[in-house]
Amino acid sequence: MSEINSSKRISINIVSSVLQVLLVGVVYLFLYKFLLKSLGVEQLGVWSIILATTSIANLANFGITSGLVKFIADYNARGQQGNIPKLIFTSFVSIVVFFAFIIFIIFIFSRLLLSYIIDAKHLAIAIEILPYSLLCLFINSIGGVFTSTLEGFQKNYIKNFILIFSTFLLLISTFLLVPIYNLKGIAFAQIIQAIIFLFASFVTLKRTFKFKIFNKWNWDKVIFKELLNFGLKFQIISIFQMLNEPITKGLISKFGGLAILGYYEMASRLVNQIRALIVNANQAMIPVVAHASNSKKNNIKELYKKTMLMIFFVDIILVTGLIVFSQLISNLWIGFNEDTFVFSMIILSFSMFINIMNGPAYFSCIGEGKLNILLISHILLGVLNVVLGIILGWFFSGKGVIISWGISLIFSSIYIIYTYQKKNQITIKFLFTKYNIYIFLTSSILMFLSLIMHNFLLSYFKNILIFSIFQIIFFVSFILIFSFKNNEILFFIKKLKNESV
């Protein structure tokens, strides 16, 4: 439990987070391609709606699992390890009670909700698989208590390997069950994955720390109030955060139909998986910042600068790659150049770039317990998403809703960055140089030229594989030039390897 902020521990967590996202992303590429071929795009859209609907139950979390990560790091920094079993038990009981209540409410009103956003011909199967999806979410929420505990002790790598294993199990179960049970097969596969995730998380936690959590009634009223006090603002944040996905997908289904939603789901899954490469690694800094604010051993301002520079370097490459290869990905994944998929990829990638850049400020706010900035940001995001989604959806159908989501995400992300840096007296000059602006403009030109090339030069290439090789050479040349010139990034990489954060 010592040396929680060691560079070795942080590096292991970040590397394992990136590995987890990469492997899970590959699994979902095969999973979605299989579901698209086996069930069709409209059934994929139904599954997307069910996932979004059941995610509303995450409102029952009340910020408890996020608070658990912070408070375990706090208790460990203060030498109060004796209270940790009480903290885990109190969180566990709270999650079980809250989720059971919310899931019951969702189940009662599900038919009314789904009948409004799903075509009548698909309503029966949607209602049929909803209980299985709710059960899966309930099991995962319990497992989240144990994985949050591991994160609080900077054992993120254990959680990541559990996620990798359970996701591969999901893929195998889906291949076996979908041909037999159709759409219900994916629901059954998710339940199997959730059970394995819960069991592995609990057993690993018990063996790693030898905590006696359930040997007696360990409920603690003081700890519960402490969790809720932290979680009150976090819960309001979670309400807006959890409602965004079902609202966006509901509006796409309402104004654009299930086919557009199915292609949007695939694009969203891919972009979010790429986004998670950076966000999950950055999320590992929450207990580091929490520990730093208690022990005062770290310069949080300098930590913020280092993180922002690293994120900008990776972010610009990933987003450029997504947009450059969006049409190629469509041909390989779907089988043809699907306009809705490519459009969704481009809009989501642009908004993702700005959203990723707010990561250091976002997770620093959580680690320091300063949630007002996040609260206002999520209220802004939720209101803009609904208002713009209805207006643009009415005039431009499903694509208008997708644009509204991108605009809303960009504005709310910029608010977090601006407000956090202003409160901490961090200037743009402190973070970035002229070179960052240069590489941003270069990347923008590259993305624009790539789309032009695909639309006007593809006809000159008799084989899409030859054209793809040309695109790859073009993109790799950009990365090599970028990396070779980016001496500042290389300096920080070497510095981070040789010293503790």
mmCIF file of N, CA and C in Angstrom, residues 26 37 73 83 99 123 139 149 159 169 188 190 229 245 256 297 308-309 324 326 348 363 370 406 430 494:
data_model
loop_
_atom_site.group_PDB
_atom_site.id
_atom_site.type_symbol
_atom_site.label_atom_id
_atom_site.label_comp_id
_atom_site.label_asym_id
_atom_site.label_seq_id
_atom_site.Cartn_x
_atom_site.Cartn_y
_atom_site.Cartn_z
ATOM 1 N N VAL A 26 -10.433 -4.417 -30.251
ATOM 2 C CA VAL A 26 -10.346 -5.443 -31.301
ATOM 3 C C VAL A 26 -11.493 -6.441 -31.165
ATOM 4 N N LYS A 37 -23.767 -8.857 -39.411
ATOM 5 C CA LYS A 37 -24.006 -9.904 -40.404
ATOM 6 C C LYS A 37 -25.102 -10.867 -39.951
ATOM 7 N N ALA A 73 -7.882 6.168 -1.500
ATOM 8 C CA ALA A 73 -6.585 6.849 -1.633
ATOM 9 C C ALA A 73 -6.363 7.813 -0.461
ATOM 10 N N ASN A 83 -10.244 1.629 8.403
ATOM 11 C CA ASN A 83 -11.598 2.011 7.992
ATOM 12 C C ASN A 83 -11.962 1.529 6.590
ATOM 13 N N PHE A 99 -29.432 0.377 -6.648
ATOM 14 C CA PHE A 99 -29.618 -0.170 -7.987
ATOM 15 C C PHE A 99 -30.876 -1.028 -8.076
ATOM 16 N N LEU A 123 -40.712 -3.731 -31.113
ATOM 17 C CA LEU A 123 -40.982 -3.435 -29.704
ATOM 18 C C LEU A 123 -40.992 -4.691 -28.842
ATOM 19 N N ILE A 139 -25.415 -6.739 -11.906
ATOM 20 C CA ILE A 139 -24.244 -7.543 -11.532
ATOM 21 C C ILE A 139 -22.963 -6.739 -11.724
ATOM 22 N N THR A 149 -12.230 -0.363 -5.617
ATOM 23 C CA THR A 149 -11.311 -0.554 -4.493
ATOM 24 C C THR A 149 -9.896 -0.801 -5.005
ATOM 25 N N LYS A 159 -7.709 -4.800 -12.532
ATOM 26 C CA LYS A 159 -9.018 -4.559 -13.143
ATOM 27 C C LYS A 159 -8.939 -4.680 -14.663
ATOM 28 N N LEU A 169 -14.424 -13.560 -23.245
ATOM 29 C CA LEU A 169 -15.487 -14.515 -22.932
ATOM 30 C C LEU A 169 -16.818 -14.066 -23.547
ATOM 31 N N PHE A 188 -27.773 -12.918 -23.159
ATOM 32 C CA PHE A 188 -27.277 -14.033 -22.335
ATOM 33 C C PHE A 188 -25.750 -13.972 -22.207
ATOM 34 N N GLN A 190 -23.866 -11.343 -22.308
ATOM 35 C CA GLN A 190 -23.501 -10.243 -21.409
ATOM 36 C C GLN A 190 -23.662 -10.637 -19.942
ATOM 37 N N ASN A 229 -21.986 12.881 0.746
ATOM 38 C CA ASN A 229 -21.617 14.300 0.637
ATOM 39 C C ASN A 229 -20.758 14.539 -0.591
ATOM 40 N N GLU A 245 -26.511 9.578 -23.302
ATOM 41 C CA GLU A 245 -26.512 8.501 -24.299
ATOM 42 C C GLU A 245 -27.921 8.077 -24.693
ATOM 43 N N GLY A 256 -34.296 9.762 -37.229
ATOM 44 C CA GLY A 256 -33.563 9.140 -38.331
ATOM 45 C C GLY A 256 -33.880 7.685 -38.581
ATOM 46 N N LYS A 297 3.120 16.140 -1.643
ATOM 47 C CA LYS A 297 4.431 15.749 -2.148
ATOM 48 C C LYS A 297 4.602 16.073 -3.628
ATOM 49 N N MET A 308 -1.036 17.122 -20.006
ATOM 50 C CA MET A 308 -1.614 17.780 -21.175
ATOM 51 C C MET A 308 -0.718 17.634 -22.403
ATOM 52 N N LEU A 309 0.581 17.758 -22.229
ATOM 53 C CA LEU A 309 1.503 17.630 -23.353
ATOM 54 C C LEU A 309 1.483 16.212 -23.921
ATOM 55 N N VAL A 324 -8.778 10.177 -41.280
ATOM 56 C CA VAL A 324 -8.099 9.799 -42.526
ATOM 57 C C VAL A 324 -8.592 8.441 -43.028
ATOM 58 N N SER A 326 -11.464 6.824 -42.094
ATOM 59 C CA SER A 326 -12.879 6.567 -41.813
ATOM 60 C C SER A 326 -13.567 5.790 -42.926
ATOM 61 N N LEU A 348 -17.899 12.667 -34.581
ATOM 62 C CA LEU A 348 -17.499 12.170 -33.253
ATOM 63 C C LEU A 348 -16.004 12.338 -33.021
ATOM 64 N N PHE A 363 -10.243 14.994 -14.460
ATOM 65 C CA PHE A 363 -9.849 14.030 -13.422
ATOM 66 C C PHE A 363 -9.103 14.694 -12.265
ATOM 67 N N LYS A 370 -13.083 18.852 -6.222
ATOM 68 C CA LYS A 370 -13.691 20.108 -6.681
ATOM 69 C C LYS A 370 -14.623 19.804 -7.853
ATOM 70 N N GLY A 406 -22.121 16.440 -31.127
ATOM 71 C CA GLY A 406 -20.742 16.893 -31.289
ATOM 72 C C GLY A 406 -20.545 18.316 -30.805
ATOM 73 N N PHE A 430 1.870 28.575 -20.827
ATOM 74 C CA PHE A 430 2.514 27.640 -19.900
ATOM 75 C C PHE A 430 2.432 26.200 -20.427
ATOM 76 N N LYS A 494 11.253 11.132 -21.474
ATOM 77 C CA LYS A 494 12.469 10.717 -20.771
ATOM 78 C C LYS A 494 12.434 11.134 -19.312
#
